JSON list of C-alpha atoms in Angstrom, two decimals:
[
{"chain": "A", "resi": 1, "resn": "UNK", "atom": "CA", "xyz": [0.00, 0.00, 0.00]},
{"chain": "A", "resi": 2, "resn": "UNK", "atom": "CA", "xyz": [1.55, 3.35, -1.03]},
{"chain": "A", "resi": 3, "resn": "UNK", "atom": "CA", "xyz": [0.95, 6.77, 0.58]},
{"chain": "A", "resi": 4, "resn": "UNK", "atom": "CA", "xyz": [-1.98, 7.56, -1.69]},
{"chain": "A", "resi": 5, "resn": "UNK", "atom": "CA", "xyz": [-3.69, 4.29, -0.86]},
{"chain": "A", "resi": 6, "resn": "UNK", "atom": "CA", "xyz": [-2.94, 4.69, 2.85]},
{"chain": "A", "resi": 7, "resn": "UNK", "atom": "CA", "xyz": [-4.52, 8.16, 2.73]},
{"chain": "A", "resi": 8, "resn": "UNK", "atom": "CA", "xyz": [-7.58, 6.72, 0.94]},
{"chain": "A", "resi": 9, "resn": "UNK", "atom": "CA", "xyz": [-7.90, 4.00, 3.60]},
{"chain": "A", "resi": 10, "resn": "UNK", "atom": "CA", "xyz": [-7.67, 6.59, 6.42]},
{"chain": "A", "resi": 11, "resn": "UNK", "atom": "CA", "xyz": [-10.28, 8.76, 4.71]},
{"chain": "A", "resi": 12, "resn": "UNK", "atom": "CA", "xyz": [-12.62, 5.78, 4.54]},
{"chain": "A", "resi": 13, "resn": "UNK", "atom": "CA", "xyz": [-11.97, 4.97, 8.21]},
{"chain": "A", "resi": 14, "resn": "UNK", "atom": "CA", "xyz": [-12.67, 8.60, 9.17]},
{"chain": "A", "resi": 15, "resn": "UNK", "atom": "CA", "xyz": [-16.01, 8.46, 7.40]},
{"chain": "A", "resi": 16, "resn": "UNK", "atom": "CA", "xyz": [-17.05, 5.35, 9.33]},
{"chain": "A", "resi": 17, "resn": "UNK", "atom": "CA", "xyz": [-15.37, 6.17, 12.64]},
{"chain": "A", "resi": 18, "resn": "UNK", "atom": "CA", "xyz": [-14.71, 9.91, 13.24]},
{"chain": "A", "resi": 19, "resn": "UNK", "atom": "CA", "xyz": [-12.61, 9.11, 16.33]},
{"chain": "A", "resi": 20, "resn": "UNK", "atom": "CA", "xyz": [-9.64, 8.34, 14.07]},
{"chain": "A", "resi": 21, "resn": "UNK", "atom": "CA", "xyz": [-9.69, 11.68, 12.22]},
{"chain": "A", "resi": 22, "resn": "UNK", "atom": "CA", "xyz": [-6.62, 13.92, 12.69]},
{"chain": "A", "resi": 23, "resn": "UNK", "atom": "CA", "xyz": [-7.53, 17.60, 12.25]},
{"chain": "A", "resi": 24, "resn": "UNK", "atom": "CA", "xyz": [-4.03, 19.05, 12.19]},
{"chain": "A", "resi": 25, "resn": "UNK", "atom": "CA", "xyz": [-2.09, 18.98, 8.92]},
{"chain": "A", "resi": 26, "resn": "UNK", "atom": "CA", "xyz": [1.08, 17.70, 10.58]},
{"chain": "A", "resi": 27, "resn": "UNK", "atom": "CA", "xyz": [-0.77, 15.03, 12.52]},
{"chain": "A", "resi": 28, "resn": "UNK", "atom": "CA", "xyz": [-2.57, 13.84, 9.36]},
{"chain": "A", "resi": 29, "resn": "UNK", "atom": "CA", "xyz": [0.71, 13.58, 7.43]},
{"chain": "A", "resi": 30, "resn": "UNK", "atom": "CA", "xyz": [2.35, 11.68, 10.28]},
{"chain": "A", "resi": 31, "resn": "UNK", "atom": "CA", "xyz": [-0.61, 9.32, 10.50]},
{"chain": "A", "resi": 32, "resn": "UNK", "atom": "CA", "xyz": [-0.48, 8.62, 6.74]},
{"chain": "A", "resi": 33, "resn": "UNK", "atom": "CA", "xyz": [3.27, 7.98, 6.90]},
{"chain": "A", "resi": 34, "resn": "UNK", "atom": "CA", "xyz": [2.86, 5.65, 9.86]},
{"chain": "A", "resi": 35, "resn": "UNK", "atom": "CA", "xyz": [0.05, 3.63, 8.24]},
{"chain": "A", "resi": 36, "resn": "UNK", "atom": "CA", "xyz": [1.90, 3.39, 4.94]},
{"chain": "A", "resi": 37, "resn": "UNK", "atom": "CA", "xyz": [5.02, 2.06, 6.66]},
{"chain": "A", "resi": 38, "resn": "UNK", "atom": "CA", "xyz": [3.12, -0.53, 8.69]},
{"chain": "A", "resi": 39, "resn": "UNK", "atom": "CA", "xyz": [0.92, -1.63, 5.75]},
{"chain": "A", "resi": 40, "resn": "UNK", "atom": "CA", "xyz": [3.60, -1.55, 3.07]},
{"chain": "A", "resi": 41, "resn": "UNK", "atom": "CA", "xyz": [3.13, -5.26, 2.27]},
{"chain": "A", "resi": 42, "resn": "UNK", "atom": "CA", "xyz": [-0.69, -5.16, 2.44]},
{"chain": "A", "resi": 43, "resn": "UNK", "atom": "CA", "xyz": [-2.46, -4.43, -0.87]},
{"chain": "A", "resi": 44, "resn": "UNK", "atom": "CA", "xyz": [-5.32, -1.97, -1.02]},
{"chain": "A", "resi": 45, "resn": "UNK", "atom": "CA", "xyz": [-7.37, -4.39, -3.14]},
{"chain": "A", "resi": 46, "resn": "UNK", "atom": "CA", "xyz": [-6.83, -7.47, -5.29]},
{"chain": "A", "resi": 47, "resn": "UNK", "atom": "CA", "xyz": [-8.85, -9.14, -8.00]},
{"chain": "A", "resi": 48, "resn": "UNK", "atom": "CA", "xyz": [-9.48, -12.22, -5.88]},
{"chain": "A", "resi": 49, "resn": "UNK", "atom": "CA", "xyz": [-11.42, -11.46, -2.73]},
{"chain": "A", "resi": 50, "resn": "UNK", "atom": "CA", "xyz": [-9.44, -8.85, -0.81]},
{"chain": "A", "resi": 51, "resn": "UNK", "atom": "CA", "xyz": [-10.42, -5.21, -0.31]},
{"chain": "A", "resi": 52, "resn": "UNK", "atom": "CA", "xyz": [-9.07, -3.20, 2.60]},
{"chain": "A", "resi": 53, "resn": "UNK", "atom": "CA", "xyz": [-12.38, -1.32, 2.82]},
{"chain": "A", "resi": 54, "resn": "UNK", "atom": "CA", "xyz": [-14.19, -4.57, 3.58]},
{"chain": "A", "resi": 55, "resn": "UNK", "atom": "CA", "xyz": [-11.71, -5.29, 6.37]},
{"chain": "A", "resi": 56, "resn": "UNK", "atom": "CA", "xyz": [-12.21, -1.77, 7.78]},
{"chain": "A", "resi": 57, "resn": "UNK", "atom": "CA", "xyz": [-15.99, -2.01, 7.60]},
{"chain": "A", "resi": 58, "resn": "UNK", "atom": "CA", "xyz": [-15.99, -5.42, 9.30]},
{"chain": "A", "resi": 59, "resn": "UNK", "atom": "CA", "xyz": [-13.83, -4.11, 12.16]},
{"chain": "A", "resi": 60, "resn": "UNK", "atom": "CA", "xyz": [-16.02, -1.05, 12.71]},
{"chain": "A", "resi": 61, "resn": "UNK", "atom": "CA", "xyz": [-19.12, -3.23, 12.83]},
{"chain": "A", "resi": 62, "resn": "UNK", "atom": "CA", "xyz": [-17.67, -5.85, 15.17]},
{"chain": "A", "resi": 63, "resn": "UNK", "atom": "CA", "xyz": [-15.29, -4.01, 17.48]},
{"chain": "A", "resi": 64, "resn": "UNK", "atom": "CA", "xyz": [-15.88, -1.04, 19.84]},
{"chain": "A", "resi": 65, "resn": "UNK", "atom": "CA", "xyz": [-12.23, 0.00, 19.56]},
{"chain": "A", "resi": 66, "resn": "UNK", "atom": "CA", "xyz": [-10.73, 2.28, 16.87]},
{"chain": "A", "resi": 67, "resn": "UNK", "atom": "CA", "xyz": [-9.05, 0.33, 14.12]},
{"chain": "A", "resi": 68, "resn": "UNK", "atom": "CA", "xyz": [-5.25, 0.12, 14.07]},
{"chain": "A", "resi": 69, "resn": "UNK", "atom": "CA", "xyz": [-2.86, -0.84, 11.26]},
{"chain": "A", "resi": 70, "resn": "UNK", "atom": "CA", "xyz": [-2.19, -4.16, 13.01]},
{"chain": "A", "resi": 71, "resn": "UNK", "atom": "CA", "xyz": [-5.88, -5.05, 12.73]},
{"chain": "A", "resi": 72, "resn": "UNK", "atom": "CA", "xyz": [-5.73, -4.70, 8.95]},
{"chain": "A", "resi": 73, "resn": "UNK", "atom": "CA", "xyz": [-2.40, -6.55, 8.75]},
{"chain": "A", "resi": 74, "resn": "UNK", "atom": "CA", "xyz": [-3.83, -9.47, 10.73]},
{"chain": "A", "resi": 75, "resn": "UNK", "atom": "CA", "xyz": [-6.87, -9.71, 8.49]},
{"chain": "A", "resi": 76, "resn": "UNK", "atom": "CA", "xyz": [-4.64, -9.66, 5.41]},
{"chain": "A", "resi": 77, "resn": "UNK", "atom": "CA", "xyz": [-2.43, -12.43, 6.77]},
{"chain": "A", "resi": 78, "resn": "UNK", "atom": "CA", "xyz": [-5.52, -14.51, 7.59]},
{"chain": "A", "resi": 79, "resn": "UNK", "atom": "CA", "xyz": [-6.87, -13.93, 4.08]},
{"chain": "A", "resi": 80, "resn": "UNK", "atom": "CA", "xyz": [-3.52, -14.86, 2.55]},
{"chain": "A", "resi": 81, "resn": "UNK", "atom": "CA", "xyz": [-3.26, -18.02, 4.67]},
{"chain": "A", "resi": 82, "resn": "UNK", "atom": "CA", "xyz": [-6.81, -19.05, 3.74]},
{"chain": "A", "resi": 83, "resn": "UNK", "atom": "CA", "xyz": [-6.02, -18.69, 0.03]},
{"chain": "A", "resi": 84, "resn": "UNK", "atom": "CA", "xyz": [-2.95, -20.88, 0.32]},
{"chain": "A", "resi": 85, "resn": "UNK", "atom": "CA", "xyz": [-4.85, -23.47, 2.35]},
{"chain": "A", "resi": 86, "resn": "UNK", "atom": "CA", "xyz": [-7.40, -23.78, -0.47]},
{"chain": "A", "resi": 87, "resn": "UNK", "atom": "CA", "xyz": [-4.74, -23.83, -3.17]},
{"chain": "A", "resi": 88, "resn": "UNK", "atom": "CA", "xyz": [-3.47, -27.00, -4.85]},
{"chain": "A", "resi": 89, "resn": "UNK", "atom": "CA", "xyz": [-0.17, -26.54, -6.68]},
{"chain": "A", "resi": 90, "resn": "UNK", "atom": "CA", "xyz": [-0.62, -27.27, -10.38]},
{"chain": "A", "resi": 91, "resn": "UNK", "atom": "CA", "xyz": [2.20, -29.15, -12.06]},
{"chain": "A", "resi": 92, "resn": "UNK", "atom": "CA", "xyz": [4.79, -26.62, -13.29]},
{"chain": "A", "resi": 93, "resn": "UNK", "atom": "CA", "xyz": [5.43, -26.45, -17.02]},
{"chain": "A", "resi": 94, "resn": "UNK", "atom": "CA", "xyz": [9.18, -26.34, -16.43]},
{"chain": "A", "resi": 95, "resn": "UNK", "atom": "CA", "xyz": [11.33, -29.38, -17.17]},
{"chain": "A", "resi": 96, "resn": "UNK", "atom": "CA", "xyz": [11.15, -31.75, -14.15]},
{"chain": "A", "resi": 97, "resn": "UNK", "atom": "CA", "xyz": [14.81, -32.58, -14.75]},
{"chain": "A", "resi": 98, "resn": "UNK", "atom": "CA", "xyz": [15.64, -28.95, -13.95]},
{"chain": "A", "resi": 99, "resn": "UNK", "atom": "CA", "xyz": [14.81, -28.75, -10.22]},
{"chain": "A", "resi": 100, "resn": "UNK", "atom": "CA", "xyz": [15.86, -25.10, -9.92]},
{"chain": "A", "resi": 101, "resn": "UNK", "atom": "CA", "xyz": [13.48, -23.90, -12.65]},
{"chain": "A", "resi": 102, "resn": "UNK", "atom": "CA", "xyz": [10.75, -26.29, -11.47]},
{"chain": "A", "resi": 103, "resn": "UNK", "atom": "CA", "xyz": [10.92, -25.00, -7.88]},
{"chain": "A", "resi": 104, "resn": "UNK", "atom": "CA", "xyz": [11.15, -21.35, -8.99]},
{"chain": "A", "resi": 105, "resn": "UNK", "atom": "CA", "xyz": [7.96, -21.68, -11.06]},
{"chain": "A", "resi": 106, "resn": "UNK", "atom": "CA", "xyz": [6.20, -23.40, -8.18]},
{"chain": "A", "resi": 107, "resn": "UNK", "atom": "CA", "xyz": [7.16, -20.60, -5.77]},
{"chain": "A", "resi": 108, "resn": "UNK", "atom": "CA", "xyz": [6.07, -17.90, -8.25]},
{"chain": "A", "resi": 109, "resn": "UNK", "atom": "CA", "xyz": [2.70, -19.60, -8.60]},
{"chain": "A", "resi": 110, "resn": "UNK", "atom": "CA", "xyz": [2.21, -19.75, -4.83]},
{"chain": "A", "resi": 111, "resn": "UNK", "atom": "CA", "xyz": [3.27, -16.15, -4.35]},
{"chain": "A", "resi": 112, "resn": "UNK", "atom": "CA", "xyz": [0.86, -14.96, -7.07]},
{"chain": "A", "resi": 113, "resn": "UNK", "atom": "CA", "xyz": [-2.01, -16.83, -5.36]},
{"chain": "A", "resi": 114, "resn": "UNK", "atom": "CA", "xyz": [-1.05, -15.55, -1.91]},
{"chain": "A", "resi": 115, "resn": "UNK", "atom": "CA", "xyz": [-0.79, -11.95, -3.15]},
{"chain": "A", "resi": 116, "resn": "UNK", "atom": "CA", "xyz": [-4.19, -12.15, -4.83]},
{"chain": "A", "resi": 117, "resn": "UNK", "atom": "CA", "xyz": [-2.78, -11.76, -8.35]},
{"chain": "A", "resi": 118, "resn": "UNK", "atom": "CA", "xyz": [-3.95, -15.24, -9.41]},
{"chain": "A", "resi": 119, "resn": "UNK", "atom": "CA", "xyz": [-6.92, -17.42, -8.53]},
{"chain": "A", "resi": 120, "resn": "UNK", "atom": "CA", "xyz": [-6.49, -20.41, -6.25]},
{"chain": "A", "resi": 121, "resn": "UNK", "atom": "CA", "xyz": [-6.12, -23.73, -8.03]},
{"chain": "A", "resi": 122, "resn": "UNK", "atom": "CA", "xyz": [-8.39, -26.31, -6.40]},
{"chain": "A", "resi": 123, "resn": "UNK", "atom": "CA", "xyz": [-8.56, -30.08, -6.92]},
{"chain": "A", "resi": 124, "resn": "UNK", "atom": "CA", "xyz": [-10.08, -29.62, -10.37]},
{"chain": "A", "resi": 125, "resn": "UNK", "atom": "CA", "xyz": [-7.25, -31.61, -11.95]},
{"chain": "A", "resi": 126, "resn": "UNK", "atom": "CA", "xyz": [-8.37, -34.81, -10.18]},
{"chain": "A", "resi": 127, "resn": "UNK", "atom": "CA", "xyz": [-12.09, -34.27, -10.66]},
{"chain": "A", "resi": 128, "resn": "UNK", "atom": "CA", "xyz": [-14.35, -33.98, -13.69]},
{"chain": "A", "resi": 129, "resn": "UNK", "atom": "CA", "xyz": [-13.19, -30.48, -14.57]},
{"chain": "A", "resi": 130, "resn": "UNK", "atom": "CA", "xyz": [-11.89, -29.53, -17.99]},
{"chain": "A", "resi": 131, "resn": "UNK", "atom": "CA", "xyz": [-8.23, -30.01, -18.73]},
{"chain": "A", "resi": 132, "resn": "UNK", "atom": "CA", "xyz": [-6.06, -26.89, -18.74]},
{"chain": "A", "resi": 133, "resn": "UNK", "atom": "CA", "xyz": [-5.98, -25.08, -22.07]},
{"chain": "A", "resi": 134, "resn": "UNK", "atom": "CA", "xyz": [-2.25, -25.65, -22.55]},
{"chain": "A", "resi": 135, "resn": "UNK", "atom": "CA", "xyz": [-2.78, -29.42, -22.41]},
{"chain": "A", "resi": 136, "resn": "UNK", "atom": "CA", "xyz": [-5.50, -29.21, -25.06]},
{"chain": "A", "resi": 137, "resn": "UNK", "atom": "CA", "xyz": [-3.23, -27.15, -27.29]},
{"chain": "A", "resi": 138, "resn": "UNK", "atom": "CA", "xyz": [-0.33, -29.57, -26.90]},
{"chain": "A", "resi": 139, "resn": "UNK", "atom": "CA", "xyz": [-2.47, -32.60, -27.73]},
{"chain": "A", "resi": 140, "resn": "UNK", "atom": "CA", "xyz": [-3.91, -30.80, -30.75]},
{"chain": "A", "resi": 141, "resn": "UNK", "atom": "CA", "xyz": [-0.43, -29.89, -32.01]},
{"chain": "A", "resi": 142, "resn": "UNK", "atom": "CA", "xyz": [0.91, -33.40, -31.48]},
{"chain": "A", "resi": 143, "resn": "UNK", "atom": "CA", "xyz": [-2.17, -35.10, -32.91]},
{"chain": "A", "resi": 144, "resn": "UNK", "atom": "CA", "xyz": [-2.19, -37.64, -30.07]},
{"chain": "A", "resi": 145, "resn": "UNK", "atom": "CA", "xyz": [-1.35, -37.83, -26.38]},
{"chain": "A", "resi": 146, "resn": "UNK", "atom": "CA", "xyz": [0.87, -40.86, -27.18]},
{"chain": "A", "resi": 147, "resn": "UNK", "atom": "CA", "xyz": [4.21, -39.93, -28.79]},
{"chain": "A", "resi": 148, "resn": "UNK", "atom": "CA", "xyz": [4.86, -41.66, -32.15]},
{"chain": "A", "resi": 149, "resn": "UNK", "atom": "CA", "xyz": [7.89, -43.56, -30.81]},
{"chain": "A", "resi": 150, "resn": "UNK", "atom": "CA", "xyz": [5.86, -44.95, -27.91]},
{"chain": "A", "resi": 151, "resn": "UNK", "atom": "CA", "xyz": [2.99, -45.85, -30.23]},
{"chain": "A", "resi": 152, "resn": "UNK", "atom": "CA", "xyz": [5.41, -47.80, -32.46]},
{"chain": "A", "resi": 153, "resn": "UNK", "atom": "CA", "xyz": [6.69, -49.75, -29.44]},
{"chain": "A", "resi": 154, "resn": "UNK", "atom": "CA", "xyz": [3.16, -50.52, -28.28]},
{"chain": "A", "resi": 155, "resn": "UNK", "atom": "CA", "xyz": [2.15, -51.83, -31.71]},
{"chain": "A", "resi": 156, "resn": "UNK", "atom": "CA", "xyz": [3.92, -55.13, -30.98]},
{"chain": "A", "resi": 157, "resn": "UNK", "atom": "CA", "xyz": [1.70, -55.69, -27.96]},
{"chain": "A", "resi": 158, "resn": "UNK", "atom": "CA", "xyz": [-1.51, -54.34, -29.52]},
{"chain": "A", "resi": 159, "resn": "UNK", "atom": "CA", "xyz": [-1.57, -55.79, -33.04]},
{"chain": "A", "resi": 160, "resn": "UNK", "atom": "CA", "xyz": [-5.34, -55.47, -33.43]},
{"chain": "A", "resi": 161, "resn": "UNK", "atom": "CA", "xyz": [-5.36, -51.80, -32.46]},
{"chain": "A", "resi": 162, "resn": "UNK", "atom": "CA", "xyz": [-2.27, -51.13, -34.60]},
{"chain": "A", "resi": 163, "resn": "UNK", "atom": "CA", "xyz": [-3.96, -52.67, -37.62]},
{"chain": "A", "resi": 164, "resn": "UNK", "atom": "CA", "xyz": [-7.09, -50.64, -36.95]},
{"chain": "A", "resi": 165, "resn": "UNK", "atom": "CA", "xyz": [-5.13, -47.38, -36.73]},
{"chain": "A", "resi": 166, "resn": "UNK", "atom": "CA", "xyz": [-3.17, -48.20, -39.88]},
{"chain": "A", "resi": 167, "resn": "UNK", "atom": "CA", "xyz": [-6.38, -48.88, -41.80]},
{"chain": "A", "resi": 168, "resn": "UNK", "atom": "CA", "xyz": [-7.93, -45.59, -40.68]},
{"chain": "A", "resi": 169, "resn": "UNK", "atom": "CA", "xyz": [-4.73, -43.73, -41.64]},
{"chain": "A", "resi": 170, "resn": "UNK", "atom": "CA", "xyz": [-4.98, -45.21, -45.15]},
{"chain": "A", "resi": 171, "resn": "UNK", "atom": "CA", "xyz": [-8.56, -44.02, -45.50]},
{"chain": "A", "resi": 172, "resn": "UNK", "atom": "CA", "xyz": [-10.11, -47.45, -45.05]},
{"chain": "A", "resi": 173, "resn": "UNK", "atom": "CA", "xyz": [-13.31, -47.34, -42.96]},
{"chain": "A", "resi": 174, "resn": "UNK", "atom": "CA", "xyz": [-13.01, -48.60, -39.39]},
{"chain": "A", "resi": 175, "resn": "UNK", "atom": "CA", "xyz": [-14.52, -52.07, -39.50]},
{"chain": "A", "resi": 176, "resn": "UNK", "atom": "CA", "xyz": [-14.95, -52.21, -35.73]},
{"chain": "A", "resi": 177, "resn": "UNK", "atom": "CA", "xyz": [-17.58, -49.48, -35.98]},
{"chain": "A", "resi": 178, "resn": "UNK", "atom": "CA", "xyz": [-20.07, -52.14, -37.13]},
{"chain": "A", "resi": 179, "resn": "UNK", "atom": "CA", "xyz": [-21.06, -55.58, -35.88]},
{"chain": "A", "resi": 180, "resn": "UNK", "atom": "CA", "xyz": [-19.51, -58.59, -37.60]},
{"chain": "A", "resi": 181, "resn": "UNK", "atom": "CA", "xyz": [-22.11, -60.88, -39.18]},
{"chain": "A", "resi": 182, "resn": "UNK", "atom": "CA", "xyz": [-19.62, -63.73, -39.52]},
{"chain": "A", "resi": 183, "resn": "UNK", "atom": "CA", "xyz": [-18.30, -64.13, -35.97]},
{"chain": "A", "resi": 184, "resn": "UNK", "atom": "CA", "xyz": [-20.95, -61.96, -34.27]},
{"chain": "A", "resi": 185, "resn": "UNK", "atom": "CA", "xyz": [-18.33, -59.68, -32.68]},
{"chain": "A", "resi": 186, "resn": "UNK", "atom": "CA", "xyz": [-20.10, -56.59, -31.28]},
{"chain": "A", "resi": 187, "resn": "UNK", "atom": "CA", "xyz": [-19.22, -53.01, -32.19]},
{"chain": "A", "resi": 188, "resn": "UNK", "atom": "CA", "xyz": [-15.78, -52.05, -30.90]},
{"chain": "A", "resi": 189, "resn": "UNK", "atom": "CA", "xyz": [-14.65, -55.65, -30.35]},
{"chain": "A", "resi": 190, "resn": "UNK", "atom": "CA", "xyz": [-12.20, -57.44, -32.66]},
{"chain": "A", "resi": 191, "resn": "UNK", "atom": "CA", "xyz": [-13.23, -60.36, -34.81]},
{"chain": "A", "resi": 192, "resn": "UNK", "atom": "CA", "xyz": [-12.56, -63.90, -33.66]},
{"chain": "A", "resi": 193, "resn": "UNK", "atom": "CA", "xyz": [-11.63, -67.07, -35.51]},
{"chain": "A", "resi": 194, "resn": "UNK", "atom": "CA", "xyz": [-14.53, -69.48, -35.57]},
{"chain": "A", "resi": 195, "resn": "UNK", "atom": "CA", "xyz": [-13.93, -73.14, -36.26]},
{"chain": "A", "resi": 196, "resn": "UNK", "atom": "CA", "xyz": [-16.53, -75.86, -36.54]},
{"chain": "A", "resi": 197, "resn": "UNK", "atom": "CA", "xyz": [-16.04, -79.47, -35.59]},
{"chain": "A", "resi": 198, "resn": "UNK", "atom": "CA", "xyz": [-17.29, -82.39, -37.68]},
{"chain": "A", "resi": 199, "resn": "UNK", "atom": "CA", "xyz": [-20.53, -82.45, -35.74]},
{"chain": "A", "resi": 200, "resn": "UNK", "atom": "CA", "xyz": [-21.17, -78.76, -36.49]},
{"chain": "A", "resi": 201, "resn": "UNK", "atom": "CA", "xyz": [-20.36, -77.44, -33.01]},
{"chain": "A", "resi": 202, "resn": "UNK", "atom": "CA", "xyz": [-18.34, -74.22, -32.84]},
{"chain": "A", "resi": 203, "resn": "UNK", "atom": "CA", "xyz": [-14.90, -74.37, -31.35]},
{"chain": "A", "resi": 204, "resn": "UNK", "atom": "CA", "xyz": [-11.98, -71.96, -31.19]},
{"chain": "A", "resi": 205, "resn": "UNK", "atom": "CA", "xyz": [-12.27, -68.34, -30.16]},
{"chain": "A", "resi": 206, "resn": "UNK", "atom": "CA", "xyz": [-8.90, -66.73, -30.96]},
{"chain": "A", "resi": 207, "resn": "UNK", "atom": "CA", "xyz": [-8.81, -63.00, -31.67]},
{"chain": "A", "resi": 208, "resn": "UNK", "atom": "CA", "xyz": [-8.06, -61.99, -35.27]},
{"chain": "A", "resi": 209, "resn": "UNK", "atom": "CA", "xyz": [-5.60, -59.18, -35.94]},
{"chain": "A", "resi": 210, "resn": "UNK", "atom": "CA", "xyz": [-7.61, -58.10, -38.98]},
{"chain": "A", "resi": 211, "resn": "UNK", "atom": "CA", "xyz": [-11.42, -58.08, -39.20]},
{"chain": "A", "resi": 212, "resn": "UNK", "atom": "CA", "xyz": [-13.35, -60.42, -41.45]},
{"chain": "A", "resi": 213, "resn": "UNK", "atom": "CA", "xyz": [-13.69, -59.22, -45.06]},
{"chain": "A", "resi": 214, "resn": "UNK", "atom": "CA", "xyz": [-17.49, -59.13, -44.77]},
{"chain": "A", "resi": 215, "resn": "UNK", "atom": "CA", "xyz": [-17.19, -56.77, -41.81]},
{"chain": "A", "resi": 216, "resn": "UNK", "atom": "CA", "xyz": [-14.88, -54.46, -43.78]},
{"chain": "A", "resi": 217, "resn": "UNK", "atom": "CA", "xyz": [-17.36, -54.45, -46.66]},
{"chain": "A", "resi": 218, "resn": "UNK", "atom": "CA", "xyz": [-20.23, -53.66, -44.31]},
{"chain": "A", "resi": 219, "resn": "UNK", "atom": "CA", "xyz": [-18.29, -50.73, -42.79]},
{"chain": "A", "resi": 220, "resn": "UNK", "atom": "CA", "xyz": [-17.50, -49.40, -46.26]},
{"chain": "A", "resi": 221, "resn": "UNK", "atom": "CA", "xyz": [-21.14, -49.65, -47.30]},
{"chain": "A", "resi": 222, "resn": "UNK", "atom": "CA", "xyz": [-22.17, -47.81, -44.17]},
{"chain": "A", "resi": 223, "resn": "UNK", "atom": "CA", "xyz": [-19.68, -45.04, -44.91]},
{"chain": "A", "resi": 224, "resn": "UNK", "atom": "CA", "xyz": [-20.95, -44.74, -48.49]},
{"chain": "A", "resi": 225, "resn": "UNK", "atom": "CA", "xyz": [-24.55, -44.45, -47.29]},
{"chain": "A", "resi": 226, "resn": "UNK", "atom": "CA", "xyz": [-23.60, -41.66, -44.90]},
{"chain": "A", "resi": 227, "resn": "UNK", "atom": "CA", "xyz": [-21.77, -39.78, -47.63]},
{"chain": "A", "resi": 228, "resn": "UNK", "atom": "CA", "xyz": [-24.72, -40.14, -49.98]},
{"chain": "A", "resi": 229, "resn": "UNK", "atom": "CA", "xyz": [-27.07, -38.85, -47.31]}
]
């Protein structure tokens, strides 16, 4: 709080509680200087819940004693502590392998929240809230949340999914979007190898890497109908 803000706070106090008014010019200047020095680290107002006038008004309504700078400082510290108690540190964007930069960003974030320059970050990240905008932008730029190198490594362990992604990349309709009439695999599930014994009973239920040709044809026909519509 600078001298102008301290003078504004004292003028507001004098309007609510005339006992604090100093009539002499020298006394008024000394009072302003004293308040400014004691409230140097207390903001006049922030964009996130703090206004010194609200603290003054609350004191006048609830206490029979004239307000002192320490009363405002205590309320500000309580407000600051409450903001930090409700704050959950978001993961810094700095490289985790650079602990100095990572810690510096974390401290800047906390200081901005404590000073009222930034909103508190609650547990939205572990609830059903939307993802931060920077994450959305990164995924959109990369095209996928799985890096290409990792996807290539996973292809060996997910052959069915890898074949499905390769087909979609080539412009072939996704066969798993429709039910398979041959093996009766439901939508989203891979086809299975059906074998029949000599007596006609079905046996064998191994997963196929590629869908049955009839299922591919059905998916293509469905795509053509949608385009025609």
